[in-house]
Amino acid sequence: MASAEIPMNDSGYSLSGELCPIGNRIIHLKSVASTNDYAWNLACEGAKHGLVVVADQQTGGRGRLGRSWLSPPGMNLAFSLVLRPSLPPQDVPPLSLVAAVALFSSLSAEIPRLSIKWPNDLYCGDRKLAGILSEMKLCGRETDFVIVGIGVNVNSQVDDWPPELRSTVVSMRQAVGNTFDLRELLQKFLSSFHFWYERYRIHGFHGPVQQILVENSYLFGKWVTIAINSRTIQGSAGNIDEYGRLLVYDDRGICWPVVAGEATVMEMGNFEKRGDADDSCG
Ligand code: BTN
């Protein structure tokens, strides 16, 4: 992969004051346990904003909630970004949604029935096409760095998945019938991420980032169960608000703005959003 060094400070600004592109330095590994762990270690040693670690194969890829992520050799995209955002820690979690929006925009022209499943996944139809795992390190009360790890099922085929996953995951190849160039896809994603990251930094969630999420939400109108630590909320998924929270309307019409959690769709058919609650709750 091409790699060009641009002189900049730790927050990713060049000497001329512009934010350097994500991917200003790319480390390409044949095999690694997890690109997130590799990028984390480099960030601890001072790696700068915009570094990307990509691997042909992960032997210990990690997903959210302690799950594992399969990356068979040479077939799919597995990479991690090092970010040093000048954002307070509470504004960092929405960066996963920014990454989802960037991934969605870089793939939606090629992949039909693509949607964003709040908070971290891309779906094609009813199957998972990509997942995002973001991890943050604090320095006192400040954000030190964030690692955004992304796995996209690109060229794998049905036999590459273990039987228990075959009905729930899908690759781009399975979706459209042809293979894809991994380098091209990565480059496309990186410029898309740069674009959406800037929008988020300048305008926050409100505006174009929120609009893409709302218009392409997999969960909208579905009946969901969301586990939040020891509690569970059930209701109809509504929009995503200007803070990146999923609005869930329970059976009494009460709106619950959910900051983070794992949403499971219930097999009860789809529900219309209730008319007696608006989107500005919370
Ligand atoms: C999820 O769906 O739970 C998130 C999956 C994230 C997988 C990516 S692959 C690249 C990076 N390295 C990892 O170990 N995990 C992320």
PDB file of C-alpha atoms and ligand atoms in Angstrom:
ATOM      1  CA  MET A   1       0.000   0.000   0.000  1.00  0.00           C
ATOM      2  CA  ALA A   2       1.231   3.502  -0.765  1.00  0.00           C
ATOM      3  CA  SER A   3       2.537   5.469   2.148  1.00  0.00           C
ATOM      4  CA  ALA A   4       3.406   9.163   2.197  1.00  0.00           C
ATOM      5  CA  GLU A   5       4.725  11.017   5.235  1.00  0.00           C
ATOM      6  CA  ILE A   6       3.297  14.498   5.771  1.00  0.00           C
ATOM      7  CA  PRO A   7       4.904  16.563   8.550  1.00  0.00           C
ATOM      8  CA  MET A   8       2.298  17.261  11.204  1.00  0.00           C
ATOM      9  CA  ASN A   9       1.706  17.597  14.898  1.00  0.00           C
ATOM     10  CA  ASP A  10       0.121  14.951  17.125  1.00  0.00           C
ATOM     11  CA  SER A  11      -3.460  16.055  16.480  1.00  0.00           C
ATOM     12  CA  GLY A  12      -3.044  15.537  12.795  1.00  0.00           C
ATOM     13  CA  TYR A  13      -2.592  19.089  11.624  1.00  0.00           C
ATOM     14  CA  SER A  14       0.014  19.848   8.976  1.00  0.00           C
ATOM     15  CA  LEU A  15       2.350  22.814   9.308  1.00  0.00           C
ATOM     16  CA  SER A  16      -0.078  24.766   7.099  1.00  0.00           C
ATOM     17  CA  GLY A  17      -2.861  24.135   9.627  1.00  0.00           C
ATOM     18  CA  GLU A  18      -4.946  21.684   7.571  1.00  0.00           C
ATOM     19  CA  LEU A  19      -6.138  18.392   8.935  1.00  0.00           C
ATOM     20  CA  CYS A  20      -4.017  15.666   7.361  1.00  0.00           C
ATOM     21  CA  PRO A  21      -5.862  12.925   5.590  1.00  0.00           C
ATOM     22  CA  ILE A  22      -6.662   9.714   7.328  1.00  0.00           C
ATOM     23  CA  GLY A  23      -4.266   7.211   5.775  1.00  0.00           C
ATOM     24  CA  ASN A  24      -1.333   9.643   5.537  1.00  0.00           C
ATOM     25  CA  ARG A  25       0.618   6.594   6.738  1.00  0.00           C
ATOM     26  CA  ILE A  26      -0.499   3.011   6.109  1.00  0.00           C
ATOM     27  CA  ILE A  27       1.078  -0.069   7.659  1.00  0.00           C
ATOM     28  CA  HIS A  28       0.201  -3.196   5.700  1.00  0.00           C
ATOM     29  CA  LEU A  29       0.704  -6.505   7.536  1.00  0.00           C
ATOM     30  CA  LYS A  30       0.368 -10.018   6.128  1.00  0.00           C
ATOM     31  CA  SER A  31      -0.923 -11.457   9.367  1.00  0.00           C
ATOM     32  CA  VAL A  32      -1.562 -10.073  12.839  1.00  0.00           C
ATOM     33  CA  ALA A  33      -3.636 -11.081  15.832  1.00  0.00           C
ATOM     34  CA  SER A  34      -5.774  -7.945  15.706  1.00  0.00           C
ATOM     35  CA  THR A  35      -5.203  -4.679  13.819  1.00  0.00           C
ATOM     36  CA  ASN A  36      -6.904  -2.869  16.716  1.00  0.00           C
ATOM     37  CA  ASP A  37      -4.334  -4.215  19.190  1.00  0.00           C
ATOM     38  CA  TYR A  38      -1.449  -3.444  16.833  1.00  0.00           C
ATOM     39  CA  ALA A  39      -2.708   0.116  16.237  1.00  0.00           C
ATOM     40  CA  TRP A  40      -3.342   0.568  19.983  1.00  0.00           C
ATOM     41  CA  ASN A  41       0.264  -0.349  20.804  1.00  0.00           C
ATOM     42  CA  LEU A  42       1.587   2.024  18.146  1.00  0.00           C
ATOM     43  CA  ALA A  43      -0.650   4.806  19.443  1.00  0.00           C
ATOM     44  CA  CYS A  44       0.679   4.197  22.979  1.00  0.00           C
ATOM     45  CA  GLU A  45       4.160   4.674  21.507  1.00  0.00           C
ATOM     46  CA  GLY A  46       3.073   7.997  19.968  1.00  0.00           C
ATOM     47  CA  ALA A  47       1.721   7.108  16.500  1.00  0.00           C
ATOM     48  CA  LYS A  48       0.123  10.153  14.932  1.00  0.00           C
ATOM     49  CA  HIS A  49      -3.436  10.909  13.896  1.00  0.00           C
ATOM     50  CA  GLY A  50      -4.347   9.295  10.594  1.00  0.00           C
ATOM     51  CA  LEU A  51      -2.208   6.154  10.805  1.00  0.00           C
ATOM     52  CA  VAL A  52      -3.944   3.107   9.320  1.00  0.00           C
ATOM     53  CA  VAL A  53      -3.044  -0.516  10.075  1.00  0.00           C
ATOM     54  CA  VAL A  54      -4.407  -3.044   7.574  1.00  0.00           C
ATOM     55  CA  ALA A  55      -3.888  -6.812   7.571  1.00  0.00           C
ATOM     56  CA  ASP A  56      -4.455  -9.567   5.005  1.00  0.00           C
ATOM     57  CA  GLN A  57      -5.336 -11.886   7.845  1.00  0.00           C
ATOM     58  CA  GLN A  58      -6.190 -11.600  11.546  1.00  0.00           C
ATOM     59  CA  THR A  59      -5.666 -14.598  13.790  1.00  0.00           C
ATOM     60  CA  GLY A  60      -7.398 -13.059  16.811  1.00  0.00           C
ATOM     61  CA  GLY A  61      -9.756 -10.461  15.344  1.00  0.00           C
ATOM     62  CA  ARG A  62     -12.048  -8.976  17.981  1.00  0.00           C
ATOM     63  CA  GLY A  63     -15.652  -7.840  17.748  1.00  0.00           C
ATOM     64  CA  ARG A  64     -17.828  -5.960  20.214  1.00  0.00           C
ATOM     65  CA  LEU A  65     -18.943  -7.488  23.515  1.00  0.00           C
ATOM     66  CA  GLY A  66     -16.022  -9.915  23.614  1.00  0.00           C
ATOM     67  CA  ARG A  67     -16.976 -11.648  20.376  1.00  0.00           C
ATOM     68  CA  SER A  68     -14.423 -12.775  17.830  1.00  0.00           C
ATOM     69  CA  TRP A  69     -14.215 -11.524  14.246  1.00  0.00           C
ATOM     70  CA  LEU A  70     -13.194 -13.889  11.466  1.00  0.00           C
ATOM     71  CA  SER A  71     -10.727 -12.616   8.841  1.00  0.00           C
ATOM     72  CA  PRO A  72      -9.760 -15.448   6.484  1.00  0.00           C
ATOM     73  CA  PRO A  73      -6.490 -14.737   4.593  1.00  0.00           C
ATOM     74  CA  GLY A  74      -6.622 -12.223   1.733  1.00  0.00           C
ATOM     75  CA  MET A  75     -10.385 -12.134   1.278  1.00  0.00           C
ATOM     76  CA  ASN A  76     -11.794  -9.337   3.337  1.00  0.00           C
ATOM     77  CA  LEU A  77     -10.888  -5.926   4.702  1.00  0.00           C
ATOM     78  CA  ALA A  78      -9.643  -5.672   8.286  1.00  0.00           C
ATOM     79  CA  PHE A  79      -8.088  -2.393   9.321  1.00  0.00           C
ATOM     80  CA  SER A  80      -7.811   0.126  12.142  1.00  0.00           C
ATOM     81  CA  LEU A  81      -7.456   3.899  12.206  1.00  0.00           C
ATOM     82  CA  VAL A  82      -5.541   5.858  14.832  1.00  0.00           C
ATOM     83  CA  LEU A  83      -7.375   9.097  15.621  1.00  0.00           C
ATOM     84  CA  ARG A  84      -6.348  11.868  17.981  1.00  0.00           C
ATOM     85  CA  PRO A  85      -9.506  13.963  17.958  1.00  0.00           C
ATOM     86  CA  SER A  86      -9.589  17.170  19.918  1.00  0.00           C
ATOM     87  CA  LEU A  87     -12.958  16.088  21.308  1.00  0.00           C
ATOM     88  CA  PRO A  88     -13.967  15.542  24.934  1.00  0.00           C
ATOM     89  CA  PRO A  89     -14.445  11.830  25.801  1.00  0.00           C
ATOM     90  CA  GLN A  90     -18.260  12.124  25.747  1.00  0.00           C
ATOM     91  CA  ASP A  91     -18.155  13.193  22.074  1.00  0.00           C
ATOM     92  CA  VAL A  92     -15.952  10.270  21.021  1.00  0.00           C
ATOM     93  CA  PRO A  93     -18.473   7.335  20.905  1.00  0.00           C
ATOM     94  CA  PRO A  94     -20.369   8.888  17.963  1.00  0.00           C
ATOM     95  CA  LEU A  95     -17.174   8.483  15.920  1.00  0.00           C
ATOM     96  CA  SER A  96     -18.271   4.855  15.376  1.00  0.00           C
ATOM     97  CA  LEU A  97     -21.406   6.192  13.738  1.00  0.00           C
ATOM     98  CA  VAL A  98     -19.308   8.595  11.663  1.00  0.00           C
ATOM     99  CA  ALA A  99     -17.273   5.584  10.505  1.00  0.00           C
ATOM    100  CA  ALA A 100     -20.513   3.741   9.690  1.00  0.00           C
ATOM    101  CA  VAL A 101     -21.732   6.716   7.649  1.00  0.00           C
ATOM    102  CA  ALA A 102     -18.378   6.902   5.816  1.00  0.00           C
ATOM    103  CA  LEU A 103     -18.454   3.182   5.064  1.00  0.00           C
ATOM    104  CA  PHE A 104     -22.053   3.376   3.949  1.00  0.00           C
ATOM    105  CA  SER A 105     -21.305   6.259   1.550  1.00  0.00           C
ATOM    106  CA  SER A 106     -18.276   4.516   0.085  1.00  0.00           C
ATOM    107  CA  LEU A 107     -20.208   1.285  -0.622  1.00  0.00           C
ATOM    108  CA  SER A 108     -23.827   2.225  -1.242  1.00  0.00           C
ATOM    109  CA  ALA A 109     -23.420   2.831  -4.984  1.00  0.00           C
ATOM    110  CA  GLU A 110     -22.196  -0.743  -5.465  1.00  0.00           C
ATOM    111  CA  ILE A 111     -24.137  -2.708  -2.873  1.00  0.00           C
ATOM    112  CA  PRO A 112     -27.940  -2.855  -3.010  1.00  0.00           C
ATOM    113  CA  ARG A 113     -30.133  -2.878   0.116  1.00  0.00           C
ATOM    114  CA  LEU A 114     -27.347  -1.465   2.256  1.00  0.00           C
ATOM    115  CA  SER A 115     -28.260   0.037   5.620  1.00  0.00           C
ATOM    116  CA  ILE A 116     -26.668   1.114   8.905  1.00  0.00           C
ATOM    117  CA  LYS A 117     -27.600  -0.903  11.969  1.00  0.00           C
ATOM    118  CA  TRP A 118     -27.125   1.412  14.925  1.00  0.00           C
ATOM    119  CA  PRO A 119     -24.637   1.652  16.475  1.00  0.00           C
ATOM    120  CA  ASN A 120     -21.854  -0.240  14.713  1.00  0.00           C
ATOM    121  CA  ASP A 121     -22.841  -2.426  11.794  1.00  0.00           C
ATOM    122  CA  LEU A 122     -23.579  -2.299   8.095  1.00  0.00           C
ATOM    123  CA  TYR A 123     -26.257  -4.653   6.829  1.00  0.00           C
ATOM    124  CA  CYS A 124     -27.077  -5.849   3.336  1.00  0.00           C
ATOM    125  CA  GLY A 125     -30.687  -6.908   3.464  1.00  0.00           C
ATOM    126  CA  ASP A 126     -31.017  -8.735   6.784  1.00  0.00           C
ATOM    127  CA  ARG A 127     -27.399  -9.885   7.005  1.00  0.00           C
ATOM    128  CA  LYS A 128     -24.305  -8.345   8.480  1.00  0.00           C
ATOM    129  CA  LEU A 129     -21.779  -7.054   5.934  1.00  0.00           C
ATOM    130  CA  ALA A 130     -19.434  -5.043   8.164  1.00  0.00           C
ATOM    131  CA  GLY A 131     -18.717  -4.295  11.809  1.00  0.00           C
ATOM    132  CA  ILE A 132     -16.946  -1.523  13.681  1.00  0.00           C
ATOM    133  CA  LEU A 133     -15.100  -1.734  16.984  1.00  0.00           C
ATOM    134  CA  SER A 134     -13.992   1.594  18.468  1.00  0.00           C
ATOM    135  CA  GLU A 135     -11.747   1.807  21.511  1.00  0.00           C
ATOM    136  CA  MET A 136     -10.618   4.914  23.338  1.00  0.00           C
ATOM    137  CA  LYS A 137      -7.703   5.744  25.655  1.00  0.00           C
ATOM    138  CA  LEU A 138      -8.020   8.595  28.098  1.00  0.00           C
ATOM    139  CA  CYS A 139      -5.281  10.784  29.471  1.00  0.00           C
ATOM    140  CA  GLY A 140      -6.713  12.135  32.722  1.00  0.00           C
ATOM    141  CA  ARG A 141     -10.060  13.634  31.681  1.00  0.00           C
ATOM    142  CA  GLU A 142      -8.977  14.191  28.096  1.00  0.00           C
ATOM    143  CA  THR A 143      -9.141  11.936  25.068  1.00  0.00           C
ATOM    144  CA  ASP A 144      -5.679  10.587  24.323  1.00  0.00           C
ATOM    145  CA  PHE A 145      -6.499   8.555  21.198  1.00  0.00           C
ATOM    146  CA  VAL A 146      -9.197   6.484  19.572  1.00  0.00           C
ATOM    147  CA  ILE A 147      -8.781   3.316  17.543  1.00  0.00           C
ATOM    148  CA  VAL A 148     -11.546   2.701  15.027  1.00  0.00           C
ATOM    149  CA  GLY A 149     -11.369  -0.898  13.782  1.00  0.00           C
ATOM    150  CA  ILE A 150     -13.388  -1.943  10.752  1.00  0.00           C
ATOM    151  CA  GLY A 151     -14.026  -5.352   9.257  1.00  0.00           C
ATOM    152  CA  VAL A 152     -15.822  -5.653   5.909  1.00  0.00           C
ATOM    153  CA  ASN A 153     -16.851  -8.965   4.373  1.00  0.00           C
ATOM    154  CA  VAL A 154     -15.666  -8.376   0.827  1.00  0.00           C
ATOM    155  CA  ASN A 155     -14.737 -11.477  -1.189  1.00  0.00           C
ATOM    156  CA  SER A 156     -15.523 -14.383   1.110  1.00  0.00           C
ATOM    157  CA  GLN A 157     -18.011 -17.006  -0.012  1.00  0.00           C
ATOM    158  CA  VAL A 158     -20.512 -19.124   1.810  1.00  0.00           C
ATOM    159  CA  ASP A 159     -18.055 -21.991   2.458  1.00  0.00           C
ATOM    160  CA  ASP A 160     -15.636 -19.575   4.144  1.00  0.00           C
ATOM    161  CA  TRP A 161     -18.062 -19.063   7.027  1.00  0.00           C
ATOM    162  CA  PRO A 162     -18.673 -21.573   9.797  1.00  0.00           C
ATOM    163  CA  PRO A 163     -22.154 -23.137   9.381  1.00  0.00           C
ATOM    164  CA  GLU A 164     -23.624 -21.258  12.338  1.00  0.00           C
ATOM    165  CA  LEU A 165     -22.861 -17.875  10.709  1.00  0.00           C
ATOM    166  CA  ARG A 166     -23.985 -18.645   7.169  1.00  0.00           C
ATOM    167  CA  SER A 167     -27.533 -17.364   7.549  1.00  0.00           C
ATOM    168  CA  THR A 168     -26.584 -14.153   9.348  1.00  0.00           C
ATOM    169  CA  VAL A 169     -23.583 -12.749   7.451  1.00  0.00           C
ATOM    170  CA  VAL A 170     -22.980 -11.772   3.844  1.00  0.00           C
ATOM    171  CA  SER A 171     -20.073 -10.510   1.740  1.00  0.00           C
ATOM    172  CA  MET A 172     -20.056  -7.920  -1.028  1.00  0.00           C
ATOM    173  CA  ARG A 173     -19.244 -10.726  -3.457  1.00  0.00           C
ATOM    174  CA  GLN A 174     -22.236 -12.747  -2.324  1.00  0.00           C
ATOM    175  CA  ALA A 175     -24.416  -9.642  -2.624  1.00  0.00           C
ATOM    176  CA  VAL A 176     -23.506  -8.695  -6.197  1.00  0.00           C
ATOM    177  CA  GLY A 177     -21.722 -11.700  -7.718  1.00  0.00           C
ATOM    178  CA  ASN A 178     -18.298 -10.214  -8.472  1.00  0.00           C
ATOM    179  CA  THR A 179     -15.059  -9.785  -6.556  1.00  0.00           C
ATOM    180  CA  PHE A 180     -13.651  -6.451  -5.370  1.00  0.00           C
ATOM    181  CA  ASP A 181     -10.174  -4.933  -5.170  1.00  0.00           C
ATOM    182  CA  LEU A 182      -9.350  -4.530  -1.467  1.00  0.00           C
ATOM    183  CA  ARG A 183      -6.888  -1.655  -1.967  1.00  0.00           C
ATOM    184  CA  GLU A 184      -9.369   0.354  -3.998  1.00  0.00           C
ATOM    185  CA  LEU A 185     -12.068  -0.189  -1.400  1.00  0.00           C
ATOM    186  CA  LEU A 186      -9.764   0.890   1.414  1.00  0.00           C
ATOM    187  CA  GLN A 187      -8.717   4.069  -0.413  1.00  0.00           C
ATOM    188  CA  LYS A 188     -12.333   4.893  -1.172  1.00  0.00           C
ATOM    189  CA  PHE A 189     -13.269   4.410   2.470  1.00  0.00           C
ATOM    190  CA  LEU A 190     -10.365   6.543   3.723  1.00  0.00           C
ATOM    191  CA  SER A 191     -11.309   9.552   1.626  1.00  0.00           C
ATOM    192  CA  SER A 192     -14.950   9.090   2.600  1.00  0.00           C
ATOM    193  CA  PHE A 193     -13.981   8.921   6.292  1.00  0.00           C
ATOM    194  CA  HIS A 194     -11.878  12.080   5.974  1.00  0.00           C
ATOM    195  CA  PHE A 195     -14.891  13.882   4.494  1.00  0.00           C
ATOM    196  CA  TRP A 196     -17.382  12.730   7.157  1.00  0.00           C
ATOM    197  CA  TYR A 197     -14.956  13.140  10.039  1.00  0.00           C
ATOM    198  CA  GLU A 198     -14.505  16.796   9.065  1.00  0.00           C
ATOM    199  CA  ARG A 199     -18.282  17.287   8.878  1.00  0.00           C
ATOM    200  CA  TYR A 200     -18.632  15.816  12.362  1.00  0.00           C
ATOM    201  CA  ARG A 201     -15.796  17.926  13.786  1.00  0.00           C
ATOM    202  CA  ILE A 202     -17.231  21.128  12.365  1.00  0.00           C
ATOM    203  CA  HIS A 203     -21.007  20.615  12.536  1.00  0.00           C
ATOM    204  CA  GLY A 204     -21.351  17.794  15.080  1.00  0.00           C
ATOM    205  CA  PHE A 205     -23.977  15.177  14.493  1.00  0.00           C
ATOM    206  CA  HIS A 206     -26.680  17.559  13.458  1.00  0.00           C
ATOM    207  CA  GLY A 207     -27.033  17.914   9.687  1.00  0.00           C
ATOM    208  CA  PRO A 208     -25.619  15.617   7.025  1.00  0.00           C
ATOM    209  CA  VAL A 209     -24.210  12.897   9.343  1.00  0.00           C
ATOM    210  CA  GLN A 210     -27.524  12.532  11.179  1.00  0.00           C
ATOM    211  CA  GLN A 211     -29.453  12.662   7.899  1.00  0.00           C
ATOM    212  CA  ILE A 212     -27.564   9.716   6.365  1.00  0.00           C
ATOM    213  CA  LEU A 213     -28.095   7.713   9.567  1.00  0.00           C
ATOM    214  CA  VAL A 214     -31.788   8.453   9.737  1.00  0.00           C
ATOM    215  CA  GLU A 215     -32.458   7.821   6.049  1.00  0.00           C
ATOM    216  CA  ASN A 216     -30.595   4.520   6.017  1.00  0.00           C
ATOM    217  CA  SER A 217     -31.344   3.079   9.439  1.00  0.00           C
ATOM    218  CA  TYR A 218     -31.790  -0.699   9.468  1.00  0.00           C
ATOM    219  CA  LEU A 219     -33.643  -0.573  12.780  1.00  0.00           C
ATOM    220  CA  PHE A 220     -36.156   2.166  12.001  1.00  0.00           C
ATOM    221  CA  GLY A 221     -39.690   0.929  12.643  1.00  0.00           C
ATOM    222  CA  LYS A 222     -38.539  -2.454  13.941  1.00  0.00           C
ATOM    223  CA  TRP A 223     -39.383  -3.825  17.375  1.00  0.00           C
ATOM    224  CA  VAL A 224     -36.116  -4.126  19.274  1.00  0.00           C
ATOM    225  CA  THR A 225     -34.706  -5.287  22.563  1.00  0.00           C
ATOM    226  CA  ILE A 226     -31.712  -3.325  23.772  1.00  0.00           C
ATOM    227  CA  ALA A 227     -29.464  -4.552  26.539  1.00  0.00           C
ATOM    228  CA  ILE A 228     -27.918  -1.669  28.451  1.00  0.00           C
ATOM    229  CA  ASN A 229     -25.665  -2.987  31.184  1.00  0.00           C
ATOM    230  CA  SER A 230     -28.057  -4.850  33.509  1.00  0.00           C
ATOM    231  CA  ARG A 231     -31.252  -3.323  32.049  1.00  0.00           C
ATOM    232  CA  THR A 232     -33.284  -4.147  28.970  1.00  0.00           C
ATOM    233  CA  ILE A 233     -35.497  -1.822  26.961  1.00  0.00           C
ATOM    234  CA  GLN A 234     -38.066  -3.058  24.462  1.00  0.00           C
ATOM    235  CA  GLY A 235     -39.813  -0.918  21.945  1.00  0.00           C
ATOM    236  CA  SER A 236     -40.112   0.382  18.448  1.00  0.00           C
ATOM    237  CA  ALA A 237     -36.893   1.901  17.066  1.00  0.00           C
ATOM    238  CA  GLY A 238     -37.357   5.454  15.868  1.00  0.00           C
ATOM    239  CA  ASN A 239     -34.881   7.957  14.546  1.00  0.00           C
ATOM    240  CA  ILE A 240     -31.328   8.674  15.622  1.00  0.00           C
ATOM    241  CA  ASP A 241     -31.127  12.048  17.313  1.00  0.00           C
ATOM    242  CA  GLU A 242     -28.566  14.842  16.974  1.00  0.00           C
ATOM    243  CA  TYR A 243     -26.352  13.206  19.632  1.00  0.00           C
ATOM    244  CA  GLY A 244     -26.265   9.848  17.855  1.00  0.00           C
ATOM    245  CA  ARG A 245     -28.719   8.260  20.319  1.00  0.00           C
ATOM    246  CA  LEU A 246     -31.269   5.730  19.120  1.00  0.00           C
ATOM    247  CA  LEU A 247     -34.795   6.759  20.131  1.00  0.00           C
ATOM    248  CA  VAL A 248     -36.811   3.776  21.290  1.00  0.00           C
ATOM    249  CA  TYR A 249     -40.560   4.079  21.975  1.00  0.00           C
ATOM    250  CA  ASP A 250     -41.879   1.568  24.488  1.00  0.00           C
ATOM    251  CA  ASP A 251     -45.436   0.186  24.440  1.00  0.00           C
ATOM    252  CA  ARG A 252     -46.653   3.190  26.455  1.00  0.00           C
ATOM    253  CA  GLY A 253     -45.225   5.586  23.879  1.00  0.00           C
ATOM    254  CA  ILE A 254     -42.458   6.723  26.216  1.00  0.00           C
ATOM    255  CA  CYS A 255     -39.295   7.648  24.360  1.00  0.00           C
ATOM    256  CA  TRP A 256     -35.989   6.239  25.568  1.00  0.00           C
ATOM    257  CA  PRO A 257     -32.897   7.861  24.042  1.00  0.00           C
ATOM    258  CA  VAL A 258     -30.286   5.100  24.025  1.00  0.00           C
ATOM    259  CA  VAL A 259     -26.624   6.134  24.044  1.00  0.00           C
ATOM    260  CA  ALA A 260     -25.076   2.708  23.499  1.00  0.00           C
ATOM    261  CA  GLY A 261     -26.097  -0.922  23.576  1.00  0.00           C
ATOM    262  CA  GLU A 262     -26.746  -4.017  21.528  1.00  0.00           C
ATOM    263  CA  ALA A 263     -30.031  -3.923  19.612  1.00  0.00           C
ATOM    264  CA  THR A 264     -31.694  -7.232  18.788  1.00  0.00           C
ATOM    265  CA  VAL A 265     -34.585  -7.189  16.348  1.00  0.00           C
ATOM    266  CA  MET A 266     -37.605  -9.129  17.595  1.00  0.00           C
ATOM    267  CA  GLU A 267     -39.442 -11.390  15.149  1.00  0.00           C
ATOM    268  CA  MET A 268     -42.790  -9.649  15.619  1.00  0.00           C
ATOM    269  CA  GLY A 269     -43.115  -7.851  12.318  1.00  0.00           C
ATOM    270  CA  ASN A 270     -42.404  -4.196  11.825  1.00  0.00           C
ATOM    271  CA  PHE A 271     -44.099  -1.440  13.755  1.00  0.00           C
ATOM    272  CA  GLU A 272     -44.848   2.071  12.686  1.00  0.00           C
ATOM    273  CA  LYS A 273     -43.323   4.808  14.842  1.00  0.00           C
ATOM    274  CA  ARG A 274     -45.973   6.024  17.285  1.00  0.00           C
ATOM    275  CA  GLY A 275     -47.497   9.356  16.389  1.00  0.00           C
ATOM    276  CA  ASP A 276     -47.806  10.548  19.997  1.00  0.00           C
ATOM    277  CA  ALA A 277     -44.080  10.942  20.582  1.00  0.00           C
ATOM    278  CA  ASP A 278     -41.747  13.304  18.804  1.00  0.00           C
ATOM    279  CA  ASP A 279     -38.039  12.981  17.990  1.00  0.00           C
ATOM    280  CA  SER A 280     -36.780  15.555  20.443  1.00  0.00           C
ATOM    281  CA  CYS A 281     -37.264  13.546  23.611  1.00  0.00           C
ATOM    282  CA  GLY A 282     -34.597  13.162  26.233  1.00  0.00           C
TER     283      GLY A 282
HETATM  284  C1  BTN B   1     -18.328  -6.156  15.569  1.00  0.00           C
HETATM  285  O1  BTN B   1     -19.106  -6.355  14.629  1.00  0.00           O
HETATM  286  O2  BTN B   1     -18.556  -6.623  16.689  1.00  0.00           O
HETATM  287  C2  BTN B   1     -17.093  -5.354  15.327  1.00  0.00           C
HETATM  288  C3  BTN B   1     -16.116  -6.058  14.433  1.00  0.00           C
HETATM  289  C4  BTN B   1     -14.838  -5.289  14.204  1.00  0.00           C
HETATM  290  C5  BTN B   1     -13.819  -6.091  13.456  1.00  0.00           C
HETATM  291  C6  BTN B   1     -12.632  -5.266  13.081  1.00  0.00           C
HETATM  292  S1  BTN B   1     -11.590  -6.101  11.936  1.00  0.00           S
HETATM  293  C7  BTN B   1     -10.359  -4.908  12.136  1.00  0.00           C
HETATM  294  C8  BTN B   1     -10.313  -4.549  13.604  1.00  0.00           C
HETATM  295  N1  BTN B   1      -9.460  -5.456  14.338  1.00  0.00           N
HETATM  296  C9  BTN B   1     -10.149  -6.193  15.208  1.00  0.00           C
HETATM  297  O3  BTN B   1      -9.651  -7.061  15.968  1.00  0.00           O
HETATM  298  N2  BTN B   1     -11.446  -5.874  15.162  1.00  0.00           N
HETATM  299  C10 BTN B   1     -11.705  -4.833  14.213  1.00  0.00           C
END
